[in-house]
């Protein structure tokens, strides 16, 4: 087990070598100096100064110069909610994103299975029954004809449901037939009580616990692939939402080898070994400055697409279903209190209005009359809030960690799920921000694309890639381009206790920045979707440079 301890943050000793980067414009996200033309940083990655080009070149006459010409420099983008290993594993498994039918899924599976050794599990992710003509959950029978012997296990796009064949279910030691259900999950069954092959939330553990464990080499490879994809899209930081102690150890090995191209703010995966290590040994930061763990990720409920999000009233399109609570209220109270006493930040997944209310109630109990802003506790997604709960976040100092592309992905069917009254409190970025709540923005990759440009676009337009609906879906909750950029930079940094180091470009902070061909604050919002990322820098060094 790795030793966990707080490593004191300190700026590196100023080196003799200085670089001056010049650009048409530099957006600093600093209210004292919002714009600059030049930035100086040392070879240790610390920003020394910002200002006019002539002044900085005179101040540092021997500096190496990088001129990016008529480009825009902005602080490095931070995704406040992603899953790095999941992103990498998506490259190692069958990609089912954007499949338009079960036949489409089967064809992709057959193509992928050609290279698998006999007996190996066929794993995939990304299907969404809402994109299929029938819009119904699939069954094991849909897979069995093509794969009668090979176990098949396919995660839904949101990761909150999975579809398996009979061979996969046969491996589970417990009899899946009957009328029983696991806590926090659901096994879909036919009229005779036999499982159909569809497992929701905690029920997925029944199959996944019987699968072969992922080895250390595969874990590291998945992390490397995920991190590389992130920096290629302009990300200099990721809040990895749900990291086991084993994954943290893999991250540490990479950090020791200086093989982490970006900063990872890891959240312990529930009340388990990683949280116990934090409570026992203290909050963790790697000496290299690119890896830390001081937060806990919990799940209050499921997802809207699989009707697992916990609702105060039944679903509008399923009157017998109000969703699932993945933690009982008393358990949520216990774990949040444990985290508070260990000095660990709590970040809880909550999508339905009941899920969000349970989290707010638990946070209020745990924080009591303390100064809650110091804790910076978070709700991950904060997707559907009752009107009476929308104003509760700001007084508690609770951060809304939200993903703009969830709204544009869900908008074709979200109102069918919750009806016209409840949809008013859904994906309510403007309402939350105007109430004083800080928004940390992200993507939830690989549920959504890792590309933050899509998040900037969705936040400012609330429209799909074709610009529909015209004017945006519930446009009253749009953000401005500046607010969206701040959500991916300074506010995301704040959500990870890192605003003194990253999130804006000011002297003393780290030289984490991106180079863009266009100015995101000067173009129409529609152009945010196609910004050209020319380079990504972390600690003043390029970790990605476009080849075109």
Short mmCIF file of C-alpha atoms in Angstrom, two decimals:
data_model
loop_
_atom_site.label_atom_id
_atom_site.label_comp_id
_atom_site.label_asym_id
_atom_site.label_seq_id
_atom_site.Cartn_x
_atom_site.Cartn_y
_atom_site.Cartn_z
CA UNK A 1 0.00 0.00 0.00
CA UNK A 2 1.32 3.45 -0.83
CA UNK A 3 2.01 5.89 1.94
CA UNK A 4 -0.37 8.81 1.89
CA UNK A 5 0.75 12.14 3.24
CA UNK A 6 0.44 15.84 2.62
CA UNK A 7 3.35 17.21 0.65
CA UNK A 8 3.80 20.90 1.30
CA UNK A 9 3.22 22.98 -1.83
CA UNK A 10 6.13 25.20 -2.68
CA UNK A 11 7.18 27.09 -5.76
CA UNK A 12 10.34 25.80 -7.43
CA UNK A 13 13.51 27.85 -7.13
CA UNK A 14 13.59 30.30 -10.04
CA UNK A 15 15.82 28.87 -12.74
CA UNK A 16 18.12 30.90 -14.97
CA UNK A 17 16.27 29.88 -18.11
CA UNK A 18 13.18 31.95 -18.88
CA UNK A 19 10.71 31.64 -21.72
CA UNK A 20 8.58 34.50 -22.98
CA UNK A 21 5.48 33.45 -24.87
CA UNK A 22 3.83 36.06 -27.05
CA UNK A 23 0.40 35.91 -28.66
CA UNK A 24 -2.20 38.12 -30.22
CA UNK A 25 -4.09 37.88 -26.94
CA UNK A 26 -3.84 36.06 -23.63
CA UNK A 27 -7.00 35.62 -21.59
CA UNK A 28 -5.80 35.29 -18.01
CA UNK A 29 -9.12 34.81 -16.13
CA UNK A 30 -7.60 37.24 -13.62
CA UNK A 31 -9.80 40.24 -12.82
CA UNK A 32 -6.75 42.40 -12.04
CA UNK A 33 -5.29 41.84 -15.52
CA UNK A 34 -7.79 40.06 -17.78
CA UNK A 35 -5.73 40.45 -20.96
CA UNK A 36 -2.06 40.38 -21.88
CA UNK A 37 0.15 39.92 -24.92
CA UNK A 38 3.08 38.14 -23.32
CA UNK A 39 3.78 35.74 -20.48
CA UNK A 40 7.13 34.83 -18.94
CA UNK A 41 7.72 31.57 -17.12
CA UNK A 42 10.78 29.74 -15.86
CA UNK A 43 11.92 26.26 -16.80
CA UNK A 44 10.43 24.96 -13.58
CA UNK A 45 6.98 25.85 -14.91
CA UNK A 46 6.24 28.88 -12.72
CA UNK A 47 4.72 32.02 -14.26
CA UNK A 48 6.97 35.02 -13.62
CA UNK A 49 5.14 37.90 -15.26
CA UNK A 50 2.46 38.93 -17.76
CA UNK A 51 2.18 42.13 -19.73
CA UNK A 52 2.96 43.81 -23.02
CA UNK A 53 5.35 42.10 -25.40
CA UNK A 54 7.97 44.83 -25.54
CA UNK A 55 8.08 45.22 -21.77
CA UNK A 56 8.57 41.51 -21.05
CA UNK A 57 11.21 41.08 -23.77
CA UNK A 58 13.09 44.02 -22.27
CA UNK A 59 12.72 42.59 -18.75
CA UNK A 60 14.01 39.18 -19.88
CA UNK A 61 16.44 39.96 -22.73
CA UNK A 62 18.01 36.48 -22.72
CA UNK A 63 14.71 34.63 -22.65
CA UNK A 64 13.76 31.98 -25.14
CA UNK A 65 10.83 33.29 -27.13
CA UNK A 66 7.78 31.37 -28.29
CA UNK A 67 5.57 33.41 -30.60
CA UNK A 68 2.23 31.82 -31.41
CA UNK A 69 1.26 34.67 -33.70
CA UNK A 70 -2.39 35.53 -34.21
CA UNK A 71 -3.52 32.90 -31.72
CA UNK A 72 -5.25 33.08 -28.36
CA UNK A 73 -3.79 31.70 -25.16
CA UNK A 74 -6.10 30.72 -22.30
CA UNK A 75 -5.62 28.91 -19.00
CA UNK A 76 -5.50 25.17 -19.37
CA UNK A 77 -8.95 23.62 -19.28
CA UNK A 78 -9.86 21.45 -16.30
CA UNK A 79 -12.58 18.81 -16.58
CA UNK A 80 -14.18 18.77 -13.14
CA UNK A 81 -15.74 15.32 -13.60
CA UNK A 82 -14.32 12.55 -15.76
CA UNK A 83 -13.22 8.94 -15.59
CA UNK A 84 -9.70 8.54 -16.93
CA UNK A 85 -9.46 4.76 -16.74
CA UNK A 86 -12.92 4.46 -18.29
CA UNK A 87 -11.82 6.69 -21.17
CA UNK A 88 -8.75 4.55 -21.75
CA UNK A 89 -10.65 1.29 -21.43
CA UNK A 90 -13.09 2.52 -24.06
CA UNK A 91 -10.14 2.28 -26.47
CA UNK A 92 -9.58 -1.33 -25.42
CA UNK A 93 -13.22 -2.46 -25.65
CA UNK A 94 -15.98 -2.48 -28.24
CA UNK A 95 -17.17 1.06 -28.91
CA UNK A 96 -20.97 1.14 -29.03
CA UNK A 97 -21.43 4.91 -28.92
CA UNK A 98 -23.91 6.22 -31.51
CA UNK A 99 -25.24 2.78 -32.43
CA UNK A 100 -28.68 3.24 -33.95
CA UNK A 101 -30.13 -0.25 -33.45
CA UNK A 102 -29.47 -3.60 -31.82
CA UNK A 103 -28.35 -4.87 -35.22
CA UNK A 104 -25.76 -2.09 -35.32
CA UNK A 105 -24.51 -3.16 -31.87
CA UNK A 106 -24.23 -6.81 -32.94
CA UNK A 107 -22.24 -5.92 -36.03
CA UNK A 108 -19.74 -3.90 -34.02
CA UNK A 109 -19.45 -6.74 -31.51
CA UNK A 110 -18.79 -9.31 -34.25
CA UNK A 111 -16.09 -7.08 -35.74
CA UNK A 112 -14.43 -6.55 -32.35
CA UNK A 113 -14.65 -10.23 -31.32
CA UNK A 114 -12.57 -11.39 -34.30
CA UNK A 115 -9.38 -10.46 -32.46
CA UNK A 116 -10.34 -11.86 -29.06
CA UNK A 117 -8.83 -15.11 -27.80
CA UNK A 118 -11.23 -18.02 -27.18
CA UNK A 119 -13.09 -17.73 -23.89
CA UNK A 120 -12.23 -14.07 -23.31
CA UNK A 121 -15.04 -11.78 -22.20
CA UNK A 122 -16.44 -9.51 -24.90
CA UNK A 123 -16.71 -6.12 -23.22
CA UNK A 124 -18.17 -2.94 -24.63
CA UNK A 125 -19.64 0.39 -23.66
CA UNK A 126 -21.77 3.18 -25.04
CA UNK A 127 -25.14 1.79 -26.15
CA UNK A 128 -28.25 3.88 -25.54
CA UNK A 129 -31.68 2.41 -26.16
CA UNK A 130 -33.07 5.94 -26.51
CA UNK A 131 -31.26 6.13 -29.87
CA UNK A 132 -32.90 2.95 -31.21
CA UNK A 133 -36.23 2.81 -33.05
CA UNK A 134 -37.98 0.75 -30.35
CA UNK A 135 -36.40 2.63 -27.39
CA UNK A 136 -36.78 -0.45 -25.17
CA UNK A 137 -34.11 -2.10 -23.07
CA UNK A 138 -32.43 -5.04 -24.86
CA UNK A 139 -32.27 -8.61 -23.55
CA UNK A 140 -29.81 -11.48 -23.34
CA UNK A 141 -31.68 -13.20 -26.16
CA UNK A 142 -30.56 -10.39 -28.48
CA UNK A 143 -26.94 -11.45 -27.86
CA UNK A 144 -27.21 -15.21 -27.41
CA UNK A 145 -27.61 -16.20 -31.05
CA UNK A 146 -24.38 -14.45 -32.02
CA UNK A 147 -22.48 -15.31 -28.83
CA UNK A 148 -23.83 -18.50 -27.27
CA UNK A 149 -20.65 -19.38 -25.36
CA UNK A 150 -18.53 -16.23 -24.98
CA UNK A 151 -19.55 -14.03 -22.01
CA UNK A 152 -20.72 -10.61 -23.22
CA UNK A 153 -21.07 -7.58 -20.94
CA UNK A 154 -21.98 -4.17 -22.32
CA UNK A 155 -22.23 -1.01 -20.24
CA UNK A 156 -24.85 1.57 -21.13
CA UNK A 157 -23.52 4.98 -22.16
CA UNK A 158 -24.07 6.42 -18.66
CA UNK A 159 -22.45 3.47 -16.88
CA UNK A 160 -25.59 2.97 -14.77
CA UNK A 161 -26.93 -0.08 -16.57
CA UNK A 162 -25.39 -3.07 -18.31
CA UNK A 163 -26.56 -5.71 -20.77
CA UNK A 164 -25.29 -9.25 -20.60
CA UNK A 165 -25.85 -12.50 -22.41
CA UNK A 166 -26.75 -15.86 -20.90
CA UNK A 167 -23.11 -16.96 -20.80
CA UNK A 168 -22.25 -13.95 -18.62
CA UNK A 169 -25.17 -14.52 -16.28
CA UNK A 170 -24.29 -18.20 -15.98
CA UNK A 171 -21.01 -17.24 -14.28
CA UNK A 172 -22.80 -15.47 -11.41
CA UNK A 173 -22.84 -17.81 -8.42
CA UNK A 174 -26.14 -16.58 -7.04
CA UNK A 175 -29.42 -17.68 -8.59
CA UNK A 176 -30.69 -14.60 -10.44
CA UNK A 177 -34.25 -15.87 -10.75
CA UNK A 178 -37.09 -14.87 -8.43
CA UNK A 179 -38.51 -11.60 -7.17
CA UNK A 180 -35.62 -10.38 -4.99
CA UNK A 181 -33.59 -7.25 -5.79
CA UNK A 182 -30.16 -6.12 -4.60
CA UNK A 183 -29.96 -2.96 -2.50
CA UNK A 184 -29.55 0.07 -4.75
CA UNK A 185 -30.07 -1.89 -7.95
CA UNK A 186 -32.55 -3.69 -10.15
CA UNK A 187 -32.48 -6.91 -12.16
CA UNK A 188 -35.01 -6.74 -14.96
CA UNK A 189 -36.96 -10.01 -15.12
CA UNK A 190 -39.63 -11.56 -17.32
CA UNK A 191 -43.06 -12.72 -16.16
CA UNK A 192 -41.59 -16.01 -14.93
CA UNK A 193 -38.97 -14.26 -12.79
CA UNK A 194 -36.02 -15.09 -15.06
CA UNK A 195 -33.47 -12.30 -15.61
CA UNK A 196 -33.73 -10.64 -19.01
CA UNK A 197 -30.04 -9.70 -19.13
CA UNK A 198 -30.46 -6.05 -18.13
CA UNK A 199 -28.94 -4.93 -14.81
CA UNK A 200 -29.30 -1.44 -13.35
CA UNK A 201 -26.88 0.29 -10.94
CA UNK A 202 -25.86 -1.90 -7.97
CA UNK A 203 -27.23 -5.01 -9.69
CA UNK A 204 -24.32 -4.78 -12.14
CA UNK A 205 -21.98 -5.81 -9.31
CA UNK A 206 -23.45 -9.32 -9.39
CA UNK A 207 -21.88 -9.93 -12.79
CA UNK A 208 -18.86 -7.65 -12.56
CA UNK A 209 -17.64 -9.26 -9.34
CA UNK A 210 -17.47 -12.57 -11.22
CA UNK A 211 -15.38 -11.13 -14.07
CA UNK A 212 -11.58 -11.57 -14.18
CA UNK A 213 -9.82 -8.74 -12.34
CA UNK A 214 -7.95 -6.19 -14.44
CA UNK A 215 -4.18 -6.58 -14.09
CA UNK A 216 -1.75 -3.77 -13.22
CA UNK A 217 -0.42 -3.49 -16.77
CA UNK A 218 -3.89 -3.00 -18.23
CA UNK A 219 -4.78 -0.49 -15.51
CA UNK A 220 -1.70 1.62 -16.30
CA UNK A 221 -2.32 1.36 -20.03
CA UNK A 222 -5.90 2.54 -19.59
CA UNK A 223 -4.76 5.54 -17.53
CA UNK A 224 -2.08 6.46 -20.08
CA UNK A 225 -4.52 6.25 -22.99
CA UNK A 226 -7.10 8.31 -21.10
CA UNK A 227 -4.66 11.03 -20.09
CA UNK A 228 -3.23 11.31 -23.60
CA UNK A 229 -6.68 11.73 -25.09
CA UNK A 230 -7.40 14.44 -22.52
CA UNK A 231 -4.37 16.60 -23.32
CA UNK A 232 -5.02 16.23 -27.06
CA UNK A 233 -8.31 18.01 -26.44
CA UNK A 234 -6.85 20.90 -24.46
CA UNK A 235 -7.25 19.55 -20.93
CA UNK A 236 -4.48 20.24 -18.44
CA UNK A 237 -6.37 18.79 -15.48
CA UNK A 238 -9.04 16.22 -14.69
CA UNK A 239 -11.00 15.50 -11.54
CA UNK A 240 -11.15 11.70 -11.71
CA UNK A 241 -14.47 10.83 -10.09
CA UNK A 242 -14.08 7.49 -8.36
CA UNK A 243 -10.55 6.10 -8.01
CA UNK A 244 -9.77 2.90 -6.13
CA UNK A 245 -6.64 2.49 -4.05
CA UNK A 246 -5.32 0.13 -6.74
CA UNK A 247 -5.85 2.80 -9.40
CA UNK A 248 -4.22 5.41 -7.19
CA UNK A 249 -1.18 3.16 -6.89
CA UNK A 250 -1.08 2.87 -10.68
CA UNK A 251 -1.26 6.66 -10.96
CA UNK A 252 1.57 6.96 -8.44
CA UNK A 253 3.79 4.64 -10.46
CA UNK A 254 3.16 6.80 -13.52
CA UNK A 255 3.83 9.98 -11.53
CA UNK A 256 7.09 8.51 -10.20
CA UNK A 257 8.15 7.90 -13.82
CA UNK A 258 7.04 11.43 -14.79
CA UNK A 259 4.58 9.83 -17.16
CA UNK A 260 1.55 11.95 -16.27
CA UNK A 261 1.03 14.66 -18.91
CA UNK A 262 -1.66 16.48 -16.90
CA UNK A 263 -2.88 17.02 -13.34
CA UNK A 264 -5.27 14.50 -11.81
CA UNK A 265 -7.41 15.32 -8.79
CA UNK A 266 -8.51 11.87 -7.71
CA UNK A 267 -11.62 11.12 -5.68
CA UNK A 268 -11.69 8.00 -3.53
CA UNK A 269 -14.28 5.50 -4.71
CA UNK A 270 -16.73 5.40 -1.85
CA UNK A 271 -16.34 4.16 1.70
CA UNK A 272 -13.53 1.72 0.99
CA UNK A 273 -9.79 1.23 1.07
CA UNK A 274 -8.86 4.56 -0.51
CA UNK A 275 -10.94 6.60 1.95
CA UNK A 276 -9.59 4.55 4.86
CA UNK A 277 -6.05 5.32 3.70
CA UNK A 278 -6.83 9.05 3.58
CA UNK A 279 -8.32 8.91 7.07
CA UNK A 280 -5.37 6.93 8.39
CA UNK A 281 -2.47 8.69 6.66
CA UNK A 282 -3.75 12.11 5.65
CA UNK A 283 -4.59 13.82 2.39
CA UNK A 284 -2.32 12.84 -0.48
CA UNK A 285 -0.31 14.86 -2.97
CA UNK A 286 2.52 13.49 -5.06
CA UNK A 287 5.73 15.48 -4.84
CA UNK A 288 5.67 16.05 -8.62
CA UNK A 289 2.52 18.17 -8.30
CA UNK A 290 0.42 16.30 -10.85
CA UNK A 291 -1.46 13.87 -8.64
CA UNK A 292 -3.46 14.27 -5.48
CA UNK A 293 -6.34 12.70 -3.61
CA UNK A 294 -8.28 14.60 -0.99
CA UNK A 295 -11.88 13.95 -2.04
CA UNK A 296 -14.48 11.20 -1.77
CA UNK A 297 -16.92 10.20 -4.52
CA UNK A 298 -20.31 8.84 -3.43
CA UNK A 299 -23.45 7.83 -5.35
CA UNK A 300 -26.84 8.96 -4.08
CA UNK A 301 -28.88 7.62 -7.00
CA UNK A 302 -28.75 6.29 -10.54
CA UNK A 303 -29.13 7.90 -13.96
CA UNK A 304 -32.04 9.48 -15.80
CA UNK A 305 -31.61 7.51 -19.02
CA UNK A 306 -32.07 4.17 -17.25
CA UNK A 307 -34.75 5.63 -14.93
CA UNK A 308 -32.53 5.02 -11.92
CA UNK A 309 -32.35 8.66 -10.82
CA UNK A 310 -34.26 8.98 -7.53
CA UNK A 311 -37.32 11.19 -7.96
CA UNK A 312 -39.67 12.74 -5.39
CA UNK A 313 -42.61 11.63 -7.56
CA UNK A 314 -42.84 8.78 -10.10
CA UNK A 315 -41.45 9.17 -13.60
CA UNK A 316 -43.82 10.81 -16.02
CA UNK A 317 -43.24 7.98 -18.51
CA UNK A 318 -43.20 5.16 -15.91
CA UNK A 319 -45.77 5.78 -13.18
CA UNK A 320 -44.74 2.73 -11.16
CA UNK A 321 -41.12 3.86 -10.86
CA UNK A 322 -39.51 6.61 -8.77
CA UNK A 323 -35.89 5.53 -9.35
CA UNK A 324 -33.27 4.17 -7.01
CA UNK A 325 -31.42 5.45 -3.97
CA UNK A 326 -27.97 3.85 -4.08
CA UNK A 327 -27.28 4.86 -0.46
CA UNK A 328 -29.85 4.87 2.29
CA UNK A 329 -30.12 8.29 3.99
CA UNK A 330 -28.62 6.98 7.24
CA UNK A 331 -25.66 5.51 5.32
CA UNK A 332 -25.13 8.79 3.49
CA UNK A 333 -25.15 10.60 6.84
CA UNK A 334 -22.62 8.16 8.29
CA UNK A 335 -20.13 8.35 5.42
CA UNK A 336 -20.30 12.12 5.01
CA UNK A 337 -19.65 12.52 8.73
CA UNK A 338 -16.70 10.14 8.48
CA UNK A 339 -15.25 12.14 5.59
CA UNK A 340 -15.76 15.43 7.41
CA UNK A 341 -13.90 14.12 10.46
CA UNK A 342 -11.03 13.01 8.21
CA UNK A 343 -10.87 16.41 6.46
CA UNK A 344 -11.90 14.84 3.15
CA UNK A 345 -13.99 16.73 0.60
CA UNK A 346 -17.27 14.99 -0.30
CA UNK A 347 -18.49 14.87 -3.91
CA UNK A 348 -21.77 13.02 -4.38
CA UNK A 349 -23.43 11.93 -7.60
CA UNK A 350 -27.05 13.09 -7.54
CA UNK A 351 -29.31 13.33 -10.58
CA UNK A 352 -32.96 13.06 -9.52
CA UNK A 353 -34.69 15.70 -7.41
CA UNK A 354 -34.96 13.25 -4.51
CA UNK A 355 -31.30 12.27 -4.89
CA UNK A 356 -30.26 15.92 -4.74
CA UNK A 357 -32.48 16.61 -1.73
CA UNK A 358 -31.05 13.66 0.19
CA UNK A 359 -27.52 14.92 -0.49
CA UNK A 360 -28.32 18.47 0.58
CA UNK A 361 -29.95 17.17 3.75
CA UNK A 362 -26.92 15.00 4.54
CA UNK A 363 -24.51 17.85 3.89
CA UNK A 364 -26.51 20.21 6.10
CA UNK A 365 -26.43 17.66 8.93
CA UNK A 366 -22.70 17.05 8.60
CA UNK A 367 -21.65 20.68 8.18
CA UNK A 368 -24.03 22.12 10.75
CA UNK A 369 -23.07 25.59 11.92
CA UNK A 370 -19.47 25.39 10.67
CA UNK A 371 -18.17 27.57 7.86
CA UNK A 372 -19.17 25.32 4.97
CA UNK A 373 -17.26 27.18 2.26
CA UNK A 374 -14.04 25.83 3.74
CA UNK A 375 -15.17 22.29 2.95
CA UNK A 376 -16.09 22.91 -0.70
CA UNK A 377 -18.37 19.89 -0.78
CA UNK A 378 -19.82 19.14 -4.17
CA UNK A 379 -22.84 17.67 -5.88
CA UNK A 380 -21.79 15.85 -9.03
CA UNK A 381 -24.32 16.46 -11.84
CA UNK A 382 -26.97 18.31 -9.74
CA UNK A 383 -29.13 17.48 -12.71
CA UNK A 384 -32.73 17.85 -11.55
CA UNK A 385 -33.48 20.05 -8.57
CA UNK A 386 -36.78 20.90 -6.94
CA UNK A 387 -37.43 24.67 -7.02
CA UNK A 388 -37.22 24.68 -3.21
CA UNK A 389 -33.75 23.09 -3.32
CA UNK A 390 -32.14 25.28 -5.99
CA UNK A 391 -31.30 28.08 -3.51
CA UNK A 392 -29.94 25.70 -0.86
CA UNK A 393 -26.52 25.08 -2.43
CA UNK A 394 -25.01 28.55 -2.11
CA UNK A 395 -25.60 29.05 1.65
CA UNK A 396 -24.03 25.65 2.32
CA UNK A 397 -21.03 26.48 0.13
CA UNK A 398 -21.88 23.47 -2.03
CA UNK A 399 -20.35 23.46 -5.52
CA UNK A 400 -22.48 22.31 -8.45
CA UNK A 401 -20.20 20.11 -10.56
CA UNK A 402 -22.17 19.95 -13.80
CA UNK A 403 -21.67 18.67 -17.33
CA UNK A 404 -23.19 20.86 -20.07
CA UNK A 405 -23.29 18.14 -22.72
CA UNK A 406 -25.59 16.06 -20.53
CA UNK A 407 -28.33 18.57 -21.28
CA UNK A 408 -27.88 18.50 -25.03
CA UNK A 409 -27.60 14.70 -25.07
CA UNK A 410 -30.67 14.23 -22.87
CA UNK A 411 -32.94 16.93 -24.29
CA UNK A 412 -34.70 14.68 -26.87
CA UNK A 413 -36.22 12.56 -24.08
CA UNK A 414 -35.57 14.25 -20.70
CA UNK A 415 -38.94 15.98 -20.53
CA UNK A 416 -40.66 12.67 -21.28
CA UNK A 417 -39.02 11.30 -18.14
CA UNK A 418 -39.92 14.11 -15.74
CA UNK A 419 -42.68 16.19 -17.36
CA UNK A 420 -42.94 19.93 -18.04
CA UNK A 421 -43.04 21.08 -14.41
CA UNK A 422 -39.91 19.30 -13.19
CA UNK A 423 -37.86 20.01 -16.31
CA UNK A 424 -37.73 23.68 -15.24
CA UNK A 425 -35.30 22.71 -12.48
CA UNK A 426 -33.19 20.48 -14.73
CA UNK A 427 -29.72 21.38 -16.04
CA UNK A 428 -30.33 24.74 -14.40
CA UNK A 429 -26.91 26.35 -14.83
CA UNK A 430 -28.07 29.95 -14.97
CA UNK A 431 -30.48 29.58 -12.04
CA UNK A 432 -27.78 28.02 -9.88
CA UNK A 433 -25.12 30.54 -10.84
CA UNK A 434 -27.44 33.49 -10.27
CA UNK A 435 -28.28 32.10 -6.83
CA UNK A 436 -24.60 32.38 -5.89
CA UNK A 437 -23.62 28.75 -6.47
CA UNK A 438 -20.21 28.14 -7.96
CA UNK A 439 -20.29 25.98 -11.12
CA UNK A 440 -17.42 23.60 -11.86
CA UNK A 441 -17.89 22.27 -15.38
CA UNK A 442 -16.85 18.98 -16.92
CA UNK A 443 -17.99 16.24 -19.26
CA UNK A 444 -18.34 12.94 -17.36
CA UNK A 445 -16.25 11.27 -20.07
CA UNK A 446 -16.52 8.59 -21.39
CA UNK A 447 -20.28 8.97 -20.81
CA UNK A 448 -19.89 12.07 -22.98
CA UNK A 449 -17.00 13.08 -25.22
CA UNK A 450 -13.78 14.17 -23.51
CA UNK A 451 -13.71 17.20 -25.83
CA UNK A 452 -14.27 20.34 -23.67
CA UNK A 453 -15.13 22.39 -26.75
CA UNK A 454 -18.45 20.54 -26.84
CA UNK A 455 -19.07 21.54 -23.23
CA UNK A 456 -18.33 25.20 -23.95
CA UNK A 457 -20.67 25.06 -26.93
CA UNK A 458 -23.46 23.29 -25.04
CA UNK A 459 -23.22 25.68 -22.09
CA UNK A 460 -23.63 28.74 -24.29
CA UNK A 461 -26.15 27.46 -26.85
CA UNK A 462 -28.09 24.56 -25.25
CA UNK A 463 -28.35 23.22 -28.80
CA UNK A 464 -27.17 20.14 -30.68
CA UNK A 465 -24.44 20.08 -33.31
CA UNK A 466 -26.89 21.31 -35.94
CA UNK A 467 -27.88 24.31 -33.81
CA UNK A 468 -31.26 22.85 -32.88
CA UNK A 469 -33.57 23.74 -31.36
CA UNK A 470 -33.20 27.26 -32.72
CA UNK A 471 -32.42 29.57 -29.82
CA UNK A 472 -31.60 26.64 -27.55
CA UNK A 473 -33.46 24.21 -25.31
CA UNK A 474 -34.76 26.12 -22.28
CA UNK A 475 -32.47 29.01 -23.27
CA UNK A 476 -33.08 30.87 -20.00
CA UNK A 477 -30.39 28.65 -18.44
CA UNK A 478 -27.62 29.41 -20.94
CA UNK A 479 -24.24 30.67 -19.77
CA UNK A 480 -22.08 33.28 -21.45
CA UNK A 481 -18.83 32.19 -23.10
CA UNK A 482 -16.87 33.82 -20.26
CA UNK A 483 -18.91 32.01 -17.60
CA UNK A 484 -18.47 28.71 -19.40
CA UNK A 485 -14.72 29.23 -19.75
CA UNK A 486 -14.49 30.15 -16.08
CA UNK A 487 -16.36 26.93 -15.22
CA UNK A 488 -13.68 24.93 -17.03
CA UNK A 489 -10.78 26.91 -15.53
CA UNK A 490 -10.84 28.96 -12.33
CA UNK A 491 -14.03 27.49 -10.85
CA UNK A 492 -12.95 23.93 -11.64
CA UNK A 493 -9.62 24.72 -9.97
CA UNK A 494 -11.46 26.06 -6.92
CA UNK A 495 -13.49 22.85 -6.72
CA UNK A 496 -10.19 20.98 -6.40
CA UNK A 497 -8.59 23.38 -3.88
CA UNK A 498 -6.12 24.38 -6.59
CA UNK A 499 -7.03 27.98 -7.42
CA UNK A 500 -3.74 29.22 -5.91
CA UNK A 501 -1.81 27.07 -8.39
CA UNK A 502 -3.86 26.79 -11.59
CA UNK A 503 -7.07 28.00 -13.23
CA UNK A 504 -5.82 31.45 -14.21
CA UNK A 505 -2.60 32.90 -15.57
CA UNK A 506 -0.98 35.08 -12.91
CA UNK A 507 2.56 35.33 -11.51
CA UNK A 508 3.30 32.55 -9.07
CA UNK A 509 0.89 30.04 -10.60
CA UNK A 510 1.80 27.15 -12.88
CA UNK A 511 2.20 27.73 -16.59
CA UNK A 512 -0.70 25.50 -17.62
CA UNK A 513 -2.29 26.90 -20.77
CA UNK A 514 -3.69 26.14 -24.19
CA UNK A 515 -3.10 27.80 -27.55
CA UNK A 516 -6.22 28.30 -29.68
CA UNK A 517 -6.45 29.49 -33.26
CA UNK A 518 -9.65 31.41 -32.47
CA UNK A 519 -10.59 33.65 -29.56
CA UNK A 520 -13.33 31.84 -27.62
CA UNK A 521 -14.56 35.10 -26.10
CA UNK A 522 -14.84 36.95 -29.41
CA UNK A 523 -16.53 34.47 -31.75
CA UNK A 524 -20.22 33.52 -31.98
CA UNK A 525 -21.06 30.70 -29.56
CA UNK A 526 -21.63 28.33 -32.47
CA UNK A 527 -17.90 28.53 -33.20
CA UNK A 528 -16.91 27.15 -29.80
CA UNK A 529 -17.66 23.63 -30.99
CA UNK A 530 -14.90 23.82 -33.61
CA UNK A 531 -12.16 25.76 -31.85
CA UNK A 532 -8.73 24.70 -33.11
CA UNK A 533 -6.54 23.50 -30.22
CA UNK A 534 -3.01 24.10 -31.45
CA UNK A 535 -1.11 23.16 -28.29
CA UNK A 536 -1.52 22.15 -24.65
CA UNK A 537 1.12 23.15 -22.08
CA UNK A 538 1.54 21.89 -18.52
CA UNK A 539 4.25 23.39 -16.30
CA UNK A 540 5.39 25.45 -19.27
CA UNK A 541 6.12 22.42 -21.44
CA UNK A 542 4.09 21.18 -24.41
CA UNK A 543 2.24 17.93 -23.76
CA UNK A 544 0.37 18.14 -27.05
CA UNK A 545 1.02 20.02 -30.29
CA UNK A 546 -1.20 19.79 -33.35
CA UNK A 547 0.54 18.42 -36.42
CA UNK A 548 -1.56 20.19 -39.03
#
